Amino acid sequence: MKQNLVAPSLLAADFANLQRDIEMVNQSEADWFHIDVMDGVFVPNISFGMPVIKAISKHAKKPLDVHLMIVDPDRYIKAFADLGATILTVHYEACTHLHRTLQAIKASGIKAGVALNPHTSVKLLEDTIQDIDLVCMMSVNPGFGGQSFIENTYQKVSDLKEIIIKKNANTLIEIDGGVSSKNAKQLIAAGANVLVAGSFVFGSDNPTATIKNLKEIIA
Ligand code: DX5
Ligand code: ZN
């Protein structure tokens, strides 16, 4: 049985104290850093880009799970690989030639993820699932932290799990958006392996304890 993972999203960190928040994650029971890149075109918000990720990479001691919410992600695969991404996730909706994009990510020596917007059916991944290391299931519309969890996600997770099993794939299922102690257990029961948590972790009084608590819930 695979261990279930927690990936705090730095989008909810205090950018004026980024090093402090990175060290908190380093010292905590969290497994990965989730890093949200938004271009103001694919999503109606702009987060941060290469120079900030370079600074994060310098201090982070855990894998970097980079979620690209950008159009034409192929242009930047090598740049993110060089910056130290462990997993690079592109949006299904932003890739005309998804299979080619996945091959390009792997060719740069890192793991390949695909994110699905809430309206995108998991069935669209049936023909590529064996090439995907991680599916990032959006449980909010991408672009902002702190939104409410979309309940239909549970059904999508179990449908995707079925496809993974049927196709004998090794794909991890990650949930991104509105994750908290309220839905964590049910998400894992539906088949999720990785939970991203932004505002639930960084908005709490004691982020380290919140991470520990989430890990316990999904153990
Ligand atoms: C949303 C981002 C998420 C976000 C999650 O577009 O992809 O990773 O940071 O934040 P919370 O956990 O606050 O919903
Ligand atoms: Zn994300």
PDB file of C-alpha atoms and ligand atoms in Angstrom:
ATOM      1  CA  MET A   1       0.000   0.000   0.000  1.00  0.00           C
ATOM      2  CA  LYS A   2       1.388   3.359  -1.078  1.00  0.00           C
ATOM      3  CA  GLN A   3       1.792   6.051   1.529  1.00  0.00           C
ATOM      4  CA  ASN A   4      -0.545   8.995   1.123  1.00  0.00           C
ATOM      5  CA  LEU A   5       1.116  12.355   0.662  1.00  0.00           C
ATOM      6  CA  VAL A   6       0.527  15.981   1.651  1.00  0.00           C
ATOM      7  CA  ALA A   7       1.776  18.821  -0.560  1.00  0.00           C
ATOM      8  CA  PRO A   8       1.373  22.302   0.946  1.00  0.00           C
ATOM      9  CA  SER A   9       0.753  24.923  -1.749  1.00  0.00           C
ATOM     10  CA  LEU A  10       3.153  27.846  -1.454  1.00  0.00           C
ATOM     11  CA  LEU A  11       0.574  30.061  -3.153  1.00  0.00           C
ATOM     12  CA  ALA A  12      -0.880  30.542   0.324  1.00  0.00           C
ATOM     13  CA  ALA A  13       2.497  31.196   1.977  1.00  0.00           C
ATOM     14  CA  ASP A  14       3.577  34.644   3.155  1.00  0.00           C
ATOM     15  CA  PHE A  15       5.681  35.818   0.191  1.00  0.00           C
ATOM     16  CA  ALA A  16       7.388  38.405   2.374  1.00  0.00           C
ATOM     17  CA  ASN A  17       8.562  35.527   4.556  1.00  0.00           C
ATOM     18  CA  LEU A  18       8.984  32.841   1.944  1.00  0.00           C
ATOM     19  CA  GLN A  19      12.187  31.398   3.351  1.00  0.00           C
ATOM     20  CA  ARG A  20      10.569  31.046   6.782  1.00  0.00           C
ATOM     21  CA  ASP A  21       7.569  29.237   5.275  1.00  0.00           C
ATOM     22  CA  ILE A  22       9.785  26.962   3.165  1.00  0.00           C
ATOM     23  CA  GLU A  23      11.772  26.024   6.285  1.00  0.00           C
ATOM     24  CA  MET A  24       8.494  25.270   8.060  1.00  0.00           C
ATOM     25  CA  VAL A  25       7.581  22.818   5.291  1.00  0.00           C
ATOM     26  CA  ASN A  26      11.114  21.352   5.342  1.00  0.00           C
ATOM     27  CA  GLN A  27      10.816  20.664   9.075  1.00  0.00           C
ATOM     28  CA  SER A  28       7.228  19.397   8.893  1.00  0.00           C
ATOM     29  CA  GLU A  29       5.770  16.032   7.955  1.00  0.00           C
ATOM     30  CA  ALA A  30       4.783  17.364   4.518  1.00  0.00           C
ATOM     31  CA  ASP A  31       5.983  15.328   1.558  1.00  0.00           C
ATOM     32  CA  TRP A  32       6.231  17.784  -1.341  1.00  0.00           C
ATOM     33  CA  PHE A  33       6.117  21.493  -2.124  1.00  0.00           C
ATOM     34  CA  HIS A  34       3.214  22.344  -4.448  1.00  0.00           C
ATOM     35  CA  ILE A  35       4.121  25.313  -6.645  1.00  0.00           C
ATOM     36  CA  ASP A  36       1.411  27.093  -8.642  1.00  0.00           C
ATOM     37  CA  VAL A  37       2.454  28.972 -11.762  1.00  0.00           C
ATOM     38  CA  MET A  38      -0.276  31.169 -13.301  1.00  0.00           C
ATOM     39  CA  ASP A  39       0.099  33.238 -16.456  1.00  0.00           C
ATOM     40  CA  GLY A  40      -2.959  35.499 -16.437  1.00  0.00           C
ATOM     41  CA  VAL A  41      -4.108  33.900 -19.712  1.00  0.00           C
ATOM     42  CA  PHE A  42      -4.978  30.278 -18.979  1.00  0.00           C
ATOM     43  CA  VAL A  43      -6.309  31.415 -15.604  1.00  0.00           C
ATOM     44  CA  PRO A  44      -7.495  34.868 -14.506  1.00  0.00           C
ATOM     45  CA  ASN A  45      -4.593  35.421 -12.133  1.00  0.00           C
ATOM     46  CA  ILE A  46      -0.798  35.773 -12.181  1.00  0.00           C
ATOM     47  CA  SER A  47       1.225  34.132  -9.411  1.00  0.00           C
ATOM     48  CA  PHE A  48       5.001  33.933  -9.822  1.00  0.00           C
ATOM     49  CA  GLY A  49       7.556  32.663 -12.297  1.00  0.00           C
ATOM     50  CA  MET A  50      11.109  31.473 -12.764  1.00  0.00           C
ATOM     51  CA  PRO A  51      13.083  33.833 -10.475  1.00  0.00           C
ATOM     52  CA  VAL A  52      10.844  33.024  -7.506  1.00  0.00           C
ATOM     53  CA  ILE A  53      10.989  29.283  -8.203  1.00  0.00           C
ATOM     54  CA  LYS A  54      14.763  29.536  -8.405  1.00  0.00           C
ATOM     55  CA  ALA A  55      14.764  31.069  -4.916  1.00  0.00           C
ATOM     56  CA  ILE A  56      12.340  28.409  -3.606  1.00  0.00           C
ATOM     57  CA  SER A  57      14.483  25.664  -5.099  1.00  0.00           C
ATOM     58  CA  LYS A  58      17.528  26.918  -3.217  1.00  0.00           C
ATOM     59  CA  HIS A  59      15.883  26.349   0.180  1.00  0.00           C
ATOM     60  CA  ALA A  60      13.391  23.537  -0.407  1.00  0.00           C
ATOM     61  CA  LYS A  61      14.579  20.124   0.773  1.00  0.00           C
ATOM     62  CA  LYS A  62      11.588  18.154  -0.543  1.00  0.00           C
ATOM     63  CA  PRO A  63      10.379  17.368  -4.078  1.00  0.00           C
ATOM     64  CA  LEU A  64       8.990  20.297  -6.078  1.00  0.00           C
ATOM     65  CA  ASP A  65       5.566  19.539  -7.520  1.00  0.00           C
ATOM     66  CA  VAL A  66       5.135  22.274 -10.129  1.00  0.00           C
ATOM     67  CA  HIS A  67       1.599  22.942 -11.398  1.00  0.00           C
ATOM     68  CA  LEU A  68       1.600  24.986 -14.597  1.00  0.00           C
ATOM     69  CA  MET A  69      -1.604  26.924 -15.190  1.00  0.00           C
ATOM     70  CA  ILE A  70      -0.282  28.429 -18.392  1.00  0.00           C
ATOM     71  CA  VAL A  71      -0.971  28.268 -22.119  1.00  0.00           C
ATOM     72  CA  ASP A  72       1.578  26.570 -24.341  1.00  0.00           C
ATOM     73  CA  PRO A  73       3.496  24.868 -21.503  1.00  0.00           C
ATOM     74  CA  ASP A  74       5.776  23.106 -24.011  1.00  0.00           C
ATOM     75  CA  ARG A  75       7.771  26.317 -24.338  1.00  0.00           C
ATOM     76  CA  TYR A  76       8.962  26.114 -20.743  1.00  0.00           C
ATOM     77  CA  ILE A  77       9.461  22.410 -19.995  1.00  0.00           C
ATOM     78  CA  LYS A  78      13.246  22.559 -20.076  1.00  0.00           C
ATOM     79  CA  ALA A  79      13.316  25.762 -18.013  1.00  0.00           C
ATOM     80  CA  PHE A  80      11.257  24.201 -15.209  1.00  0.00           C
ATOM     81  CA  ALA A  81      13.267  20.982 -15.313  1.00  0.00           C
ATOM     82  CA  ASP A  82      16.453  23.036 -14.990  1.00  0.00           C
ATOM     83  CA  LEU A  83      14.954  24.926 -12.038  1.00  0.00           C
ATOM     84  CA  GLY A  84      14.634  21.657 -10.137  1.00  0.00           C
ATOM     85  CA  ALA A  85      11.036  20.537 -10.686  1.00  0.00           C
ATOM     86  CA  THR A  86      10.559  16.914  -9.644  1.00  0.00           C
ATOM     87  CA  ILE A  87       7.109  16.645 -11.225  1.00  0.00           C
ATOM     88  CA  LEU A  88       5.889  19.006 -13.921  1.00  0.00           C
ATOM     89  CA  THR A  89       2.121  19.145 -14.367  1.00  0.00           C
ATOM     90  CA  VAL A  90       0.464  20.660 -17.426  1.00  0.00           C
ATOM     91  CA  HIS A  91      -3.244  21.231 -17.956  1.00  0.00           C
ATOM     92  CA  TYR A  92      -5.112  18.878 -20.280  1.00  0.00           C
ATOM     93  CA  GLU A  93      -7.021  21.929 -21.523  1.00  0.00           C
ATOM     94  CA  ALA A  94      -3.796  23.737 -22.470  1.00  0.00           C
ATOM     95  CA  CYS A  95      -2.239  20.941 -24.555  1.00  0.00           C
ATOM     96  CA  THR A  96      -3.189  20.261 -28.157  1.00  0.00           C
ATOM     97  CA  HIS A  97      -0.703  17.382 -28.364  1.00  0.00           C
ATOM     98  CA  LEU A  98      -0.748  16.056 -24.827  1.00  0.00           C
ATOM     99  CA  HIS A  99       1.071  12.831 -25.641  1.00  0.00           C
ATOM    100  CA  ARG A 100       3.943  14.755 -27.202  1.00  0.00           C
ATOM    101  CA  THR A 101       4.086  17.102 -24.209  1.00  0.00           C
ATOM    102  CA  LEU A 102       4.267  14.173 -21.784  1.00  0.00           C
ATOM    103  CA  GLN A 103       7.126  12.638 -23.756  1.00  0.00           C
ATOM    104  CA  ALA A 104       8.963  15.969 -23.730  1.00  0.00           C
ATOM    105  CA  ILE A 105       8.618  16.276 -19.938  1.00  0.00           C
ATOM    106  CA  LYS A 106       9.965  12.766 -19.431  1.00  0.00           C
ATOM    107  CA  ALA A 107      12.776  13.359 -21.910  1.00  0.00           C
ATOM    108  CA  SER A 108      13.922  16.209 -19.692  1.00  0.00           C
ATOM    109  CA  GLY A 109      14.393  13.679 -16.897  1.00  0.00           C
ATOM    110  CA  ILE A 110      11.441  14.516 -14.636  1.00  0.00           C
ATOM    111  CA  LYS A 111       7.989  13.107 -13.880  1.00  0.00           C
ATOM    112  CA  ALA A 112       4.967  14.145 -15.919  1.00  0.00           C
ATOM    113  CA  GLY A 113       1.616  15.245 -14.524  1.00  0.00           C
ATOM    114  CA  VAL A 114      -1.680  16.235 -16.136  1.00  0.00           C
ATOM    115  CA  ALA A 115      -4.190  18.525 -14.420  1.00  0.00           C
ATOM    116  CA  LEU A 116      -7.899  18.354 -15.179  1.00  0.00           C
ATOM    117  CA  ASN A 117     -10.284  21.253 -14.705  1.00  0.00           C
ATOM    118  CA  PRO A 118     -13.527  20.444 -12.886  1.00  0.00           C
ATOM    119  CA  HIS A 119     -15.438  20.240 -16.190  1.00  0.00           C
ATOM    120  CA  THR A 120     -12.977  17.900 -17.912  1.00  0.00           C
ATOM    121  CA  SER A 121     -13.916  14.224 -17.926  1.00  0.00           C
ATOM    122  CA  VAL A 122     -11.424  11.692 -16.584  1.00  0.00           C
ATOM    123  CA  LYS A 123     -12.375   9.495 -19.569  1.00  0.00           C
ATOM    124  CA  LEU A 124     -10.253  11.781 -21.760  1.00  0.00           C
ATOM    125  CA  LEU A 125      -7.163  10.301 -20.096  1.00  0.00           C
ATOM    126  CA  GLU A 126      -7.953   6.665 -20.939  1.00  0.00           C
ATOM    127  CA  ASP A 127      -5.498   6.618 -23.855  1.00  0.00           C
ATOM    128  CA  THR A 128      -2.619   8.374 -22.113  1.00  0.00           C
ATOM    129  CA  ILE A 129      -2.907   7.199 -18.503  1.00  0.00           C
ATOM    130  CA  GLN A 130       0.035   4.782 -18.809  1.00  0.00           C
ATOM    131  CA  ASP A 131       2.256   7.734 -19.709  1.00  0.00           C
ATOM    132  CA  ILE A 132       1.096   9.920 -16.817  1.00  0.00           C
ATOM    133  CA  ASP A 133       2.880   9.817 -13.441  1.00  0.00           C
ATOM    134  CA  LEU A 134       0.338  12.036 -11.693  1.00  0.00           C
ATOM    135  CA  VAL A 135      -3.145  13.355 -12.390  1.00  0.00           C
ATOM    136  CA  CYS A 136      -3.844  16.628 -10.611  1.00  0.00           C
ATOM    137  CA  MET A 137      -7.592  16.653 -10.189  1.00  0.00           C
ATOM    138  CA  MET A 138      -8.777  20.226  -9.753  1.00  0.00           C
ATOM    139  CA  SER A 139     -11.426  20.359  -7.060  1.00  0.00           C
ATOM    140  CA  VAL A 140     -11.884  24.119  -7.629  1.00  0.00           C
ATOM    141  CA  ASN A 141     -11.597  26.181 -10.805  1.00  0.00           C
ATOM    142  CA  PRO A 142      -7.895  26.973 -11.073  1.00  0.00           C
ATOM    143  CA  GLY A 143      -6.626  30.486 -10.475  1.00  0.00           C
ATOM    144  CA  PHE A 144      -7.053  31.212  -6.792  1.00  0.00           C
ATOM    145  CA  GLY A 145      -6.456  29.695  -3.390  1.00  0.00           C
ATOM    146  CA  GLY A 146      -9.098  29.609  -0.705  1.00  0.00           C
ATOM    147  CA  GLN A 147     -12.077  28.493  -2.830  1.00  0.00           C
ATOM    148  CA  SER A 148     -14.700  25.930  -1.818  1.00  0.00           C
ATOM    149  CA  PHE A 149     -14.233  22.280  -2.662  1.00  0.00           C
ATOM    150  CA  ILE A 150     -16.432  20.927  -5.486  1.00  0.00           C
ATOM    151  CA  GLU A 151     -18.263  17.837  -4.203  1.00  0.00           C
ATOM    152  CA  ASN A 152     -18.399  16.081  -7.599  1.00  0.00           C
ATOM    153  CA  THR A 153     -14.653  15.478  -7.196  1.00  0.00           C
ATOM    154  CA  TYR A 154     -15.212  12.274  -5.179  1.00  0.00           C
ATOM    155  CA  GLN A 155     -16.988  10.650  -8.138  1.00  0.00           C
ATOM    156  CA  LYS A 156     -14.284  11.781 -10.542  1.00  0.00           C
ATOM    157  CA  VAL A 157     -11.584  10.330  -8.298  1.00  0.00           C
ATOM    158  CA  SER A 158     -13.212   6.917  -8.144  1.00  0.00           C
ATOM    159  CA  ASP A 159     -13.859   6.922 -11.905  1.00  0.00           C
ATOM    160  CA  LEU A 160     -10.218   7.803 -12.535  1.00  0.00           C
ATOM    161  CA  LYS A 161      -9.033   5.139 -10.093  1.00  0.00           C
ATOM    162  CA  GLU A 162     -11.022   2.573 -12.076  1.00  0.00           C
ATOM    163  CA  ILE A 163      -9.308   3.637 -15.290  1.00  0.00           C
ATOM    164  CA  ILE A 164      -5.867   3.443 -13.631  1.00  0.00           C
ATOM    165  CA  ILE A 165      -6.559  -0.070 -12.377  1.00  0.00           C
ATOM    166  CA  LYS A 166      -8.088  -1.223 -15.681  1.00  0.00           C
ATOM    167  CA  LYS A 167      -5.091   0.071 -17.625  1.00  0.00           C
ATOM    168  CA  ASN A 168      -2.613  -1.273 -15.068  1.00  0.00           C
ATOM    169  CA  ALA A 169      -1.035   2.178 -14.721  1.00  0.00           C
ATOM    170  CA  ASN A 170       1.078   3.528 -11.839  1.00  0.00           C
ATOM    171  CA  THR A 171      -0.456   6.997 -11.841  1.00  0.00           C
ATOM    172  CA  LEU A 172      -0.886   8.917  -8.590  1.00  0.00           C
ATOM    173  CA  ILE A 173      -4.085  10.914  -8.065  1.00  0.00           C
ATOM    174  CA  GLU A 174      -3.575  14.358  -6.547  1.00  0.00           C
ATOM    175  CA  ILE A 175      -6.394  16.603  -5.347  1.00  0.00           C
ATOM    176  CA  ASP A 176      -5.969  20.348  -5.663  1.00  0.00           C
ATOM    177  CA  GLY A 177      -8.322  22.966  -4.241  1.00  0.00           C
ATOM    178  CA  GLY A 178     -10.321  23.383  -1.077  1.00  0.00           C
ATOM    179  CA  VAL A 179      -8.705  20.415   0.674  1.00  0.00           C
ATOM    180  CA  SER A 180      -9.086  20.351   4.458  1.00  0.00           C
ATOM    181  CA  SER A 181      -9.518  17.936   7.342  1.00  0.00           C
ATOM    182  CA  LYS A 182     -13.214  17.814   6.377  1.00  0.00           C
ATOM    183  CA  ASN A 183     -12.733  16.079   3.013  1.00  0.00           C
ATOM    184  CA  ALA A 184      -9.261  14.503   3.316  1.00  0.00           C
ATOM    185  CA  LYS A 185     -10.360  11.074   4.509  1.00  0.00           C
ATOM    186  CA  GLN A 186     -13.142  10.698   1.977  1.00  0.00           C
ATOM    187  CA  LEU A 187     -10.795  11.721  -0.846  1.00  0.00           C
ATOM    188  CA  ILE A 188      -8.307   9.034   0.126  1.00  0.00           C
ATOM    189  CA  ALA A 189     -11.132   6.500   0.419  1.00  0.00           C
ATOM    190  CA  ALA A 190     -12.194   7.401  -3.137  1.00  0.00           C
ATOM    191  CA  GLY A 191      -8.669   6.651  -4.378  1.00  0.00           C
ATOM    192  CA  ALA A 192      -6.600   9.822  -4.000  1.00  0.00           C
ATOM    193  CA  ASN A 193      -2.892   9.563  -3.103  1.00  0.00           C
ATOM    194  CA  VAL A 194      -1.715  13.175  -2.758  1.00  0.00           C
ATOM    195  CA  LEU A 195      -3.524  16.106  -1.163  1.00  0.00           C
ATOM    196  CA  VAL A 196      -2.550  19.676  -1.966  1.00  0.00           C
ATOM    197  CA  ALA A 197      -3.473  22.117   0.773  1.00  0.00           C
ATOM    198  CA  GLY A 198      -2.887  25.845   0.606  1.00  0.00           C
ATOM    199  CA  SER A 199      -5.064  28.051   2.755  1.00  0.00           C
ATOM    200  CA  PHE A 200      -5.947  25.197   5.107  1.00  0.00           C
ATOM    201  CA  VAL A 201      -2.266  24.885   6.052  1.00  0.00           C
ATOM    202  CA  PHE A 202      -0.933  28.440   5.805  1.00  0.00           C
ATOM    203  CA  GLY A 203      -4.115  30.052   7.090  1.00  0.00           C
ATOM    204  CA  SER A 204      -4.043  28.007  10.282  1.00  0.00           C
ATOM    205  CA  ASP A 205      -2.571  29.114  13.586  1.00  0.00           C
ATOM    206  CA  ASN A 206      -0.025  26.326  13.582  1.00  0.00           C
ATOM    207  CA  PRO A 207       0.802  25.152  10.022  1.00  0.00           C
ATOM    208  CA  THR A 208       3.203  22.446  11.237  1.00  0.00           C
ATOM    209  CA  ALA A 209       0.516  20.932  13.438  1.00  0.00           C
ATOM    210  CA  THR A 210      -2.057  21.235  10.646  1.00  0.00           C
ATOM    211  CA  ILE A 211       0.204  19.273   8.294  1.00  0.00           C
ATOM    212  CA  LYS A 212       0.780  16.639  10.978  1.00  0.00           C
ATOM    213  CA  ASN A 213      -2.944  16.418  11.555  1.00  0.00           C
ATOM    214  CA  LEU A 214      -3.681  15.991   7.821  1.00  0.00           C
ATOM    215  CA  LYS A 215      -1.048  13.249   7.595  1.00  0.00           C
ATOM    216  CA  GLU A 216      -2.633  11.441  10.518  1.00  0.00           C
ATOM    217  CA  ILE A 217      -6.111  11.680   8.974  1.00  0.00           C
ATOM    218  CA  ILE A 218      -4.930  10.099   5.714  1.00  0.00           C
ATOM    219  CA  ALA A 219      -2.456   7.590   7.152  1.00  0.00           C
TER     220      ALA A 219
HETATM  221  C1  DX5 B   1      -5.517  26.788  -7.459  1.00  0.00           C
HETATM  222  C2  DX5 B   1      -4.170  26.184  -7.190  1.00  0.00           C
HETATM  223  C3  DX5 B   1      -4.114  25.483  -5.897  1.00  0.00           C
HETATM  224  C4  DX5 B   1      -4.289  26.373  -4.701  1.00  0.00           C
HETATM  225  C5  DX5 B   1      -4.960  25.564  -3.628  1.00  0.00           C
HETATM  226  O1  DX5 B   1      -5.576  27.257  -8.754  1.00  0.00           O
HETATM  227  O2  DX5 B   1      -3.852  25.234  -8.185  1.00  0.00           O
HETATM  228  O3  DX5 B   1      -2.932  24.705  -5.752  1.00  0.00           O
HETATM  229  O4  DX5 B   1      -3.078  26.884  -4.222  1.00  0.00           O
HETATM  230  O5  DX5 B   1      -5.290  26.407  -2.580  1.00  0.00           O
HETATM  231  P1  DX5 B   1      -6.367  26.022  -1.471  1.00  0.00           P
HETATM  232  O6  DX5 B   1      -5.871  24.789  -0.796  1.00  0.00           O
HETATM  233  O7  DX5 B   1      -6.395  27.230  -0.620  1.00  0.00           O
HETATM  234  O8  DX5 B   1      -7.668  25.768  -2.210  1.00  0.00           O
HETATM  235 ZN    ZN B   2      -2.139  23.814  -7.803  1.00  0.00          ZN
END
